[in-house]
mmCIF file with all atom_site columns, C-alpha atoms in Angstrom:
data_model
loop_
_atom_site.group_PDB
_atom_site.id
_atom_site.type_symbol
_atom_site.label_atom_id
_atom_site.label_alt_id
_atom_site.label_comp_id
_atom_site.label_asym_id
_atom_site.label_entity_id
_atom_site.label_seq_id
_atom_site.pdbx_PDB_ins_code
_atom_site.Cartn_x
_atom_site.Cartn_y
_atom_site.Cartn_z
_atom_site.occupancy
_atom_site.B_iso_or_equiv
_atom_site.pdbx_formal_charge
_atom_site.auth_seq_id
_atom_site.auth_comp_id
_atom_site.auth_asym_id
_atom_site.auth_atom_id
_atom_site.pdbx_PDB_model_num
ATOM 1   C CA . MET A 1 1   ? 77.441 -27.962 7.804   1.00 54.00 ? 1   MET A CA 1
ATOM 2   C CA . ASN A 1 2   ? 77.074 -31.263 9.627   1.00 74.00 ? 2   ASN A CA 1
ATOM 3   C CA . SER A 1 3   ? 77.316 -34.691 8.049   1.00 74.00 ? 3   SER A CA 1
ATOM 4   C CA . SER A 1 4   ? 73.526 -35.169 8.174   1.00 78.00 ? 4   SER A CA 1
ATOM 5   C CA . LEU A 1 5   ? 73.035 -32.179 5.895   1.00 79.00 ? 5   LEU A CA 1
ATOM 6   C CA . ASN A 1 6   ? 75.845 -33.381 3.626   1.00 86.00 ? 6   ASN A CA 1
ATOM 7   C CA . GLY A 1 7   ? 74.133 -36.773 3.371   1.00 84.00 ? 7   GLY A CA 1
ATOM 8   C CA . LEU A 1 8   ? 70.770 -35.155 2.664   1.00 82.00 ? 8   LEU A CA 1
ATOM 9   C CA . SER A 1 9   ? 72.312 -32.942 -0.013  1.00 85.00 ? 9   SER A CA 1
ATOM 10  C CA . ALA A 1 10  ? 74.006 -35.931 -1.690  1.00 86.00 ? 10  ALA A CA 1
ATOM 11  C CA . TRP A 1 11  ? 70.811 -38.017 -1.574  1.00 84.00 ? 11  TRP A CA 1
ATOM 12  C CA . ILE A 1 12  ? 68.746 -35.214 -3.107  1.00 83.00 ? 12  ILE A CA 1
ATOM 13  C CA . ALA A 1 13  ? 71.349 -34.661 -5.841  1.00 84.00 ? 13  ALA A CA 1
ATOM 14  C CA . LEU A 1 14  ? 71.498 -38.392 -6.549  1.00 84.00 ? 14  LEU A CA 1
ATOM 15  C CA . GLY A 1 15  ? 67.724 -38.574 -6.869  1.00 83.00 ? 15  GLY A CA 1
ATOM 16  C CA . ALA A 1 16  ? 67.495 -35.490 -9.050  1.00 83.00 ? 16  ALA A CA 1
ATOM 17  C CA . ASP A 1 17  ? 70.282 -36.675 -11.343 1.00 84.00 ? 17  ASP A CA 1
ATOM 18  C CA . ALA A 1 18  ? 68.828 -40.192 -11.652 1.00 83.00 ? 18  ALA A CA 1
ATOM 19  C CA . ALA A 1 19  ? 65.312 -38.927 -12.326 1.00 82.00 ? 19  ALA A CA 1
ATOM 20  C CA . GLN A 1 20  ? 66.463 -36.362 -14.885 1.00 81.00 ? 20  GLN A CA 1
ATOM 21  C CA . GLN A 1 21  ? 68.701 -38.823 -16.730 1.00 82.00 ? 21  GLN A CA 1
ATOM 22  C CA . ALA A 1 22  ? 66.071 -41.587 -16.806 1.00 84.00 ? 22  ALA A CA 1
ATOM 23  C CA . THR A 1 23  ? 63.456 -39.152 -18.014 1.00 82.00 ? 23  THR A CA 1
ATOM 24  C CA . ALA A 1 24  ? 65.687 -37.656 -20.711 1.00 79.00 ? 24  ALA A CA 1
ATOM 25  C CA . ASP A 1 25  ? 66.620 -41.137 -21.935 1.00 83.00 ? 25  ASP A CA 1
ATOM 26  C CA . ALA A 1 26  ? 62.978 -42.259 -22.056 1.00 86.00 ? 26  ALA A CA 1
ATOM 27  C CA . VAL A 1 27  ? 61.608 -39.307 -23.990 1.00 86.00 ? 27  VAL A CA 1
ATOM 28  C CA . GLU A 1 28  ? 64.641 -38.011 -25.883 1.00 86.00 ? 28  GLU A CA 1
ATOM 29  C CA . LEU A 1 29  ? 63.844 -34.485 -24.775 1.00 87.00 ? 29  LEU A CA 1
ATOM 30  C CA . PRO A 1 30  ? 65.782 -32.059 -22.612 1.00 85.00 ? 30  PRO A CA 1
ATOM 31  C CA . GLU A 1 31  ? 64.415 -31.554 -19.100 1.00 83.00 ? 31  GLU A CA 1
ATOM 32  C CA . ARG A 1 32  ? 62.788 -28.266 -20.106 1.00 88.00 ? 32  ARG A CA 1
ATOM 33  C CA . GLY A 1 33  ? 61.020 -30.004 -22.996 1.00 91.00 ? 33  GLY A CA 1
ATOM 34  C CA . LEU A 1 34  ? 59.417 -32.462 -20.598 1.00 90.00 ? 34  LEU A CA 1
ATOM 35  C CA . ALA A 1 35  ? 58.718 -29.639 -18.136 1.00 90.00 ? 35  ALA A CA 1
ATOM 36  C CA . ALA A 1 36  ? 56.903 -27.757 -20.903 1.00 93.00 ? 36  ALA A CA 1
ATOM 37  C CA . LEU A 1 37  ? 54.768 -30.840 -21.616 1.00 94.00 ? 37  LEU A CA 1
ATOM 38  C CA . VAL A 1 38  ? 53.957 -31.250 -17.899 1.00 91.00 ? 38  VAL A CA 1
ATOM 39  C CA . LEU A 1 39  ? 52.934 -27.617 -17.554 1.00 92.00 ? 39  LEU A CA 1
ATOM 40  C CA . VAL A 1 40  ? 50.949 -27.480 -20.798 1.00 95.00 ? 40  VAL A CA 1
ATOM 41  C CA . ASP A 1 41  ? 49.165 -30.720 -19.907 1.00 94.00 ? 41  ASP A CA 1
ATOM 42  C CA . SER A 1 42  ? 48.272 -29.462 -16.433 1.00 90.00 ? 42  SER A CA 1
ATOM 43  C CA . HIS A 1 43  ? 47.223 -26.009 -17.691 1.00 89.00 ? 43  HIS A CA 1
ATOM 44  C CA . PRO A 1 44  ? 45.406 -26.526 -21.012 1.00 86.00 ? 44  PRO A CA 1
ATOM 45  C CA . SER A 1 45  ? 45.530 -23.539 -23.357 1.00 88.00 ? 45  SER A CA 1
ATOM 46  C CA . CYS A 1 46  ? 48.144 -21.740 -21.269 1.00 91.00 ? 46  CYS A CA 1
ATOM 47  C CA . SER A 1 47  ? 49.899 -18.804 -22.880 1.00 90.00 ? 47  SER A CA 1
ATOM 48  C CA . VAL A 1 48  ? 53.508 -18.702 -24.010 1.00 90.00 ? 48  VAL A CA 1
ATOM 49  C CA . ASP A 1 49  ? 54.055 -15.866 -21.522 1.00 89.00 ? 49  ASP A CA 1
ATOM 50  C CA . TRP A 1 50  ? 52.650 -17.930 -18.628 1.00 90.00 ? 50  TRP A CA 1
ATOM 51  C CA . LEU A 1 51  ? 54.859 -20.852 -19.637 1.00 91.00 ? 51  LEU A CA 1
ATOM 52  C CA . PHE A 1 52  ? 58.124 -18.971 -19.995 1.00 87.00 ? 52  PHE A CA 1
ATOM 53  C CA . HIS A 1 53  ? 57.885 -17.654 -16.445 1.00 87.00 ? 53  HIS A CA 1
ATOM 54  C CA . ARG A 1 54  ? 57.786 -21.243 -15.157 1.00 88.00 ? 54  ARG A CA 1
ATOM 55  C CA . LEU A 1 55  ? 60.449 -22.839 -17.351 1.00 89.00 ? 55  LEU A CA 1
ATOM 56  C CA . GLY A 1 56  ? 63.314 -20.653 -16.168 1.00 84.00 ? 56  GLY A CA 1
ATOM 57  C CA . ILE A 1 57  ? 64.429 -19.664 -19.662 1.00 89.00 ? 57  ILE A CA 1
ATOM 58  C CA . THR A 1 58  ? 63.974 -16.523 -21.698 1.00 90.00 ? 58  THR A CA 1
ATOM 59  C CA . GLN A 1 59  ? 60.840 -15.860 -23.681 1.00 90.00 ? 59  GLN A CA 1
ATOM 60  C CA . SER A 1 60  ? 62.745 -16.354 -26.933 1.00 93.00 ? 60  SER A CA 1
ATOM 61  C CA . GLY A 1 61  ? 64.180 -19.623 -25.572 1.00 94.00 ? 61  GLY A CA 1
ATOM 62  C CA . THR A 1 62  ? 60.654 -20.717 -24.685 1.00 93.00 ? 62  THR A CA 1
ATOM 63  C CA . VAL A 1 63  ? 59.444 -19.905 -28.190 1.00 94.00 ? 63  VAL A CA 1
ATOM 64  C CA . ARG A 1 64  ? 62.318 -21.933 -29.720 1.00 96.00 ? 64  ARG A CA 1
ATOM 65  C CA . LEU A 1 65  ? 61.532 -24.852 -27.375 1.00 96.00 ? 65  LEU A CA 1
ATOM 66  C CA . LEU A 1 66  ? 57.859 -24.681 -28.371 1.00 96.00 ? 66  LEU A CA 1
ATOM 67  C CA . ASP A 1 67  ? 58.900 -24.559 -32.039 1.00 96.00 ? 67  ASP A CA 1
ATOM 68  C CA . ARG A 1 68  ? 60.756 -27.881 -31.556 1.00 96.00 ? 68  ARG A CA 1
ATOM 69  C CA . LEU A 1 69  ? 57.860 -29.428 -29.618 1.00 97.00 ? 69  LEU A CA 1
ATOM 70  C CA . GLN A 1 70  ? 55.377 -28.334 -32.281 1.00 97.00 ? 70  GLN A CA 1
ATOM 71  C CA . THR A 1 71  ? 57.614 -29.656 -35.092 1.00 97.00 ? 71  THR A CA 1
ATOM 72  C CA . SER A 1 72  ? 57.640 -32.985 -33.220 1.00 96.00 ? 72  SER A CA 1
ATOM 73  C CA . GLU A 1 73  ? 53.820 -32.748 -33.021 1.00 97.00 ? 73  GLU A CA 1
ATOM 74  C CA . LEU A 1 74  ? 53.841 -32.808 -29.203 1.00 97.00 ? 74  LEU A CA 1
ATOM 75  C CA . ILE A 1 75  ? 52.058 -29.461 -28.794 1.00 97.00 ? 75  ILE A CA 1
ATOM 76  C CA . VAL A 1 76  ? 49.986 -27.087 -30.882 1.00 96.00 ? 76  VAL A CA 1
ATOM 77  C CA . ARG A 1 77  ? 49.852 -23.310 -30.667 1.00 93.00 ? 77  ARG A CA 1
ATOM 78  C CA . THR A 1 78  ? 46.762 -21.382 -31.599 1.00 91.00 ? 78  THR A CA 1
ATOM 79  C CA . ARG A 1 79  ? 45.809 -17.747 -31.598 1.00 86.00 ? 79  ARG A CA 1
ATOM 80  C CA . GLN A 1 80  ? 42.191 -16.923 -30.892 1.00 79.00 ? 80  GLN A CA 1
ATOM 81  C CA . PRO A 1 81  ? 40.657 -14.265 -33.150 1.00 82.00 ? 81  PRO A CA 1
ATOM 82  C CA . GLY A 1 82  ? 41.074 -10.809 -31.679 1.00 80.00 ? 82  GLY A CA 1
ATOM 83  C CA . ARG A 1 83  ? 43.635 -11.929 -29.061 1.00 80.00 ? 83  ARG A CA 1
ATOM 84  C CA . ARG A 1 84  ? 47.345 -11.258 -28.940 1.00 81.00 ? 84  ARG A CA 1
ATOM 85  C CA . GLU A 1 85  ? 48.140 -14.244 -26.724 1.00 83.00 ? 85  GLU A CA 1
ATOM 86  C CA . VAL A 1 86  ? 49.049 -17.598 -28.241 1.00 88.00 ? 86  VAL A CA 1
ATOM 87  C CA . ASP A 1 87  ? 47.550 -20.634 -26.491 1.00 92.00 ? 87  ASP A CA 1
ATOM 88  C CA . VAL A 1 88  ? 49.608 -23.802 -26.109 1.00 95.00 ? 88  VAL A CA 1
ATOM 89  C CA . THR A 1 89  ? 47.932 -27.226 -25.932 1.00 95.00 ? 89  THR A CA 1
ATOM 90  C CA . ILE A 1 90  ? 49.430 -30.702 -25.656 1.00 97.00 ? 90  ILE A CA 1
ATOM 91  C CA . THR A 1 91  ? 48.625 -33.269 -28.354 1.00 97.00 ? 91  THR A CA 1
ATOM 92  C CA . ALA A 1 92  ? 47.836 -36.966 -27.952 1.00 97.00 ? 92  ALA A CA 1
ATOM 93  C CA . ALA A 1 93  ? 51.422 -37.726 -29.025 1.00 97.00 ? 93  ALA A CA 1
ATOM 94  C CA . GLY A 1 94  ? 52.647 -35.237 -26.420 1.00 96.00 ? 94  GLY A CA 1
ATOM 95  C CA . ARG A 1 95  ? 50.610 -37.002 -23.733 1.00 96.00 ? 95  ARG A CA 1
ATOM 96  C CA . ARG A 1 96  ? 52.191 -40.350 -24.708 1.00 96.00 ? 96  ARG A CA 1
ATOM 97  C CA . VAL A 1 97  ? 55.686 -38.861 -24.459 1.00 95.00 ? 97  VAL A CA 1
ATOM 98  C CA . LEU A 1 98  ? 54.758 -37.245 -21.157 1.00 94.00 ? 98  LEU A CA 1
ATOM 99  C CA . ALA A 1 99  ? 53.466 -40.562 -19.769 1.00 93.00 ? 99  ALA A CA 1
ATOM 100 C CA . ARG A 1 100 ? 56.731 -42.300 -20.758 1.00 93.00 ? 100 ARG A CA 1
ATOM 101 C CA . GLY A 1 101 ? 58.780 -39.543 -19.150 1.00 91.00 ? 101 GLY A CA 1
ATOM 102 C CA . LEU A 1 102 ? 56.834 -39.568 -15.893 1.00 89.00 ? 102 LEU A CA 1
ATOM 103 C CA . ALA A 1 103 ? 56.984 -43.383 -15.754 1.00 90.00 ? 103 ALA A CA 1
ATOM 104 C CA . ALA A 1 104 ? 60.776 -43.278 -16.200 1.00 89.00 ? 104 ALA A CA 1
ATOM 105 C CA . ARG A 1 105 ? 61.054 -40.625 -13.488 1.00 86.00 ? 105 ARG A CA 1
ATOM 106 C CA . SER A 1 106 ? 58.960 -42.772 -11.145 1.00 88.00 ? 106 SER A CA 1
ATOM 107 C CA . ARG A 1 107 ? 61.115 -45.849 -11.784 1.00 89.00 ? 107 ARG A CA 1
ATOM 108 C CA . ALA A 1 108 ? 64.299 -43.876 -11.061 1.00 88.00 ? 108 ALA A CA 1
ATOM 109 C CA . LEU A 1 109 ? 62.871 -42.533 -7.810  1.00 87.00 ? 109 LEU A CA 1
ATOM 110 C CA . GLU A 1 110 ? 61.611 -45.994 -6.820  1.00 89.00 ? 110 GLU A CA 1
ATOM 111 C CA . ASP A 1 111 ? 65.174 -47.272 -7.292  1.00 89.00 ? 111 ASP A CA 1
ATOM 112 C CA . LEU A 1 112 ? 66.436 -44.462 -5.057  1.00 88.00 ? 112 LEU A CA 1
ATOM 113 C CA . LEU A 1 113 ? 63.905 -45.448 -2.372  1.00 91.00 ? 113 LEU A CA 1
ATOM 114 C CA . ALA A 1 114 ? 64.518 -49.209 -2.742  1.00 91.00 ? 114 ALA A CA 1
ATOM 115 C CA . PRO A 1 115 ? 66.717 -49.506 0.374   1.00 93.00 ? 115 PRO A CA 1
ATOM 116 C CA . LEU A 1 116 ? 63.911 -48.133 2.564   1.00 93.00 ? 116 LEU A CA 1
ATOM 117 C CA . ALA A 1 117 ? 61.224 -50.286 4.110   1.00 96.00 ? 117 ALA A CA 1
ATOM 118 C CA . ALA A 1 118 ? 57.590 -49.348 3.492   1.00 94.00 ? 118 ALA A CA 1
ATOM 119 C CA . HIS A 1 119 ? 57.189 -47.673 6.883   1.00 96.00 ? 119 HIS A CA 1
ATOM 120 C CA . GLU A 1 120 ? 60.419 -45.715 6.343   1.00 95.00 ? 120 GLU A CA 1
ATOM 121 C CA . ARG A 1 121 ? 59.093 -44.472 3.000   1.00 93.00 ? 121 ARG A CA 1
ATOM 122 C CA . GLU A 1 122 ? 55.884 -43.324 4.697   1.00 93.00 ? 122 GLU A CA 1
ATOM 123 C CA . VAL A 1 123 ? 57.860 -41.420 7.335   1.00 94.00 ? 123 VAL A CA 1
ATOM 124 C CA . LEU A 1 124 ? 60.148 -39.871 4.719   1.00 91.00 ? 124 LEU A CA 1
ATOM 125 C CA . THR A 1 125 ? 57.198 -38.910 2.507   1.00 89.00 ? 125 THR A CA 1
ATOM 126 C CA . GLY A 1 126 ? 55.426 -37.319 5.459   1.00 90.00 ? 126 GLY A CA 1
ATOM 127 C CA . LEU A 1 127 ? 58.505 -35.309 6.389   1.00 91.00 ? 127 LEU A CA 1
ATOM 128 C CA . ILE A 1 128 ? 59.033 -34.163 2.807   1.00 88.00 ? 128 ILE A CA 1
ATOM 129 C CA . ARG A 1 129 ? 55.378 -33.141 2.496   1.00 88.00 ? 129 ARG A CA 1
ATOM 130 C CA . LYS A 1 130 ? 55.689 -31.169 5.730   1.00 90.00 ? 130 LYS A CA 1
ATOM 131 C CA . ALA A 1 131 ? 58.848 -29.412 4.556   1.00 88.00 ? 131 ALA A CA 1
ATOM 132 C CA . LEU A 1 132 ? 57.356 -28.604 1.140   1.00 87.00 ? 132 LEU A CA 1
ATOM 133 C CA . SER A 1 133 ? 54.141 -27.174 2.568   1.00 88.00 ? 133 SER A CA 1
ATOM 134 C CA . HIS A 1 134 ? 55.882 -24.964 5.133   1.00 83.00 ? 134 HIS A CA 1
ATOM 135 C CA . ARG A 1 135 ? 57.326 -22.094 3.099   1.00 77.00 ? 135 ARG A CA 1
ATOM 136 C CA . GLY A 1 136 ? 55.013 -19.465 1.611   1.00 83.00 ? 136 GLY A CA 1
ATOM 137 C CA . ARG A 1 137 ? 55.348 -19.385 -2.166  1.00 87.00 ? 137 ARG A CA 1
ATOM 138 C CA . SER A 1 138 ? 53.748 -17.473 -4.980  1.00 87.00 ? 138 SER A CA 1
ATOM 139 C CA . ARG A 1 139 ? 51.534 -19.423 -7.375  1.00 84.00 ? 139 ARG A CA 1
ATOM 140 C CA . GLY A 1 140 ? 54.149 -19.050 -10.132 1.00 84.00 ? 140 GLY A CA 1
ATOM 141 C CA . ASP A 1 141 ? 56.962 -20.326 -7.897  1.00 86.00 ? 141 ASP A CA 1
ATOM 142 C CA . ALA A 1 142 ? 54.849 -23.326 -6.923  1.00 84.00 ? 142 ALA A CA 1
ATOM 143 C CA . ASP A 1 143 ? 54.119 -24.129 -10.576 1.00 83.00 ? 143 ASP A CA 1
ATOM 144 C CA . THR A 1 144 ? 57.841 -23.833 -11.349 1.00 80.00 ? 144 THR A CA 1
ATOM 145 C CA . LEU A 1 145 ? 58.726 -26.205 -8.520  1.00 81.00 ? 145 LEU A CA 1
ATOM 146 C CA . CYS A 1 146 ? 56.207 -28.763 -9.811  1.00 81.00 ? 146 CYS A CA 1
ATOM 147 C CA . ARG A 1 147 ? 57.223 -28.475 -13.466 1.00 79.00 ? 147 ARG A CA 1
ATOM 148 C CA . LEU A 1 148 ? 58.362 -32.133 -13.539 1.00 78.00 ? 148 LEU A CA 1
ATOM 149 C CA . CYS A 1 149 ? 55.608 -33.531 -11.326 1.00 81.00 ? 149 CYS A CA 1
ATOM 150 C CA . ASP A 1 150 ? 52.754 -35.851 -12.197 1.00 81.00 ? 150 ASP A CA 1
ATOM 151 C CA . TRP A 1 151 ? 50.102 -33.288 -11.297 1.00 79.00 ? 151 TRP A CA 1
ATOM 152 C CA . SER A 1 152 ? 47.304 -35.832 -11.186 1.00 80.00 ? 152 SER A CA 1
ATOM 153 C CA . ALA A 1 153 ? 49.127 -37.834 -8.484  1.00 83.00 ? 153 ALA A CA 1
ATOM 154 C CA . CYS A 1 154 ? 48.749 -35.171 -5.790  1.00 82.00 ? 154 CYS A CA 1
ATOM 155 C CA . GLY A 1 155 ? 45.345 -33.825 -6.703  1.00 78.00 ? 155 GLY A CA 1
ATOM 156 C CA . GLU A 1 156 ? 43.965 -31.653 -3.926  1.00 80.00 ? 156 GLU A CA 1
ATOM 157 C CA . ALA A 1 157 ? 46.602 -32.921 -1.461  1.00 83.00 ? 157 ALA A CA 1
ATOM 158 C CA . CYS A 1 158 ? 49.620 -31.256 -3.094  1.00 85.00 ? 158 CYS A CA 1
ATOM 159 C CA . PRO A 1 159 ? 52.023 -30.025 -0.393  1.00 88.00 ? 159 PRO A CA 1
ATOM 160 C CA . VAL A 1 160 ? 53.426 -27.395 -2.726  1.00 86.00 ? 160 VAL A CA 1
ATOM 161 C CA . ASP A 1 161 ? 49.912 -26.030 -3.337  1.00 85.00 ? 161 ASP A CA 1
ATOM 162 C CA . ALA A 1 162 ? 49.535 -25.876 0.437   1.00 85.00 ? 162 ALA A CA 1
ATOM 163 C CA . SER A 1 163 ? 52.614 -23.633 0.553   1.00 88.00 ? 163 SER A CA 1
ATOM 164 C CA . VAL A 1 164 ? 51.148 -20.992 -1.760  1.00 89.00 ? 164 VAL A CA 1
ATOM 165 C CA . ALA A 1 165 ? 50.872 -17.792 0.254   1.00 86.00 ? 165 ALA A CA 1
ATOM 166 C CA . SER A 1 166 ? 49.703 -15.652 -2.641  1.00 61.00 ? 166 SER A CA 1
ATOM 167 C CA . THR A 1 167 ? 47.066 -16.649 -5.172  1.00 57.00 ? 167 THR A CA 1
ATOM 168 C CA . THR A 1 168 ? 48.146 -13.746 -7.352  1.00 53.00 ? 168 THR A CA 1
ATOM 169 C CA . ASP A 1 169 ? 49.764 -15.070 -10.515 1.00 51.00 ? 169 ASP A CA 1
ATOM 170 C CA . GLU A 1 170 ? 52.465 -12.514 -11.177 1.00 45.00 ? 170 GLU A CA 1
ATOM 171 C CA . ALA A 1 171 ? 53.297 -14.219 -14.483 1.00 39.00 ? 171 ALA A CA 1
ATOM 172 C CA . GLY A 1 172 ? 49.970 -13.193 -15.957 1.00 39.00 ? 172 GLY A CA 1
#
């Protein structure tokens, strides 16, 4: 591995660590708690099964996480009559926590980018978008990758969405 790749690896780790720590401090939730809020907010009335495939924890771990989020009044779970699936929806309080978490993440990443001039940020952003959109992903893998993203920020121009090779949602 050359020193350029070592530097890239260190910079990515630094950014990930800073963003995760700032976010956890701002919302007093573990990363997966915030990830659950992001995913539930971006996919209203998603199922527990759909969610557990994207959080990277077991189904029972997902249920326990949702129990804590519901006890904190950040989400609600409902079962529609005649259906087995349980729908998960974010609450107004959950949206406030989510907004604080995403704002903290943004501040941490802005600090990471602070040494770069505006044109350098544009170049870096363009290169990252290109790299993210290159590899073919499943829809579920793309959702997992974006589990800590501000989904409204990308809109239709999401580079990870552009990388989805299969529209089949193997998570159900």
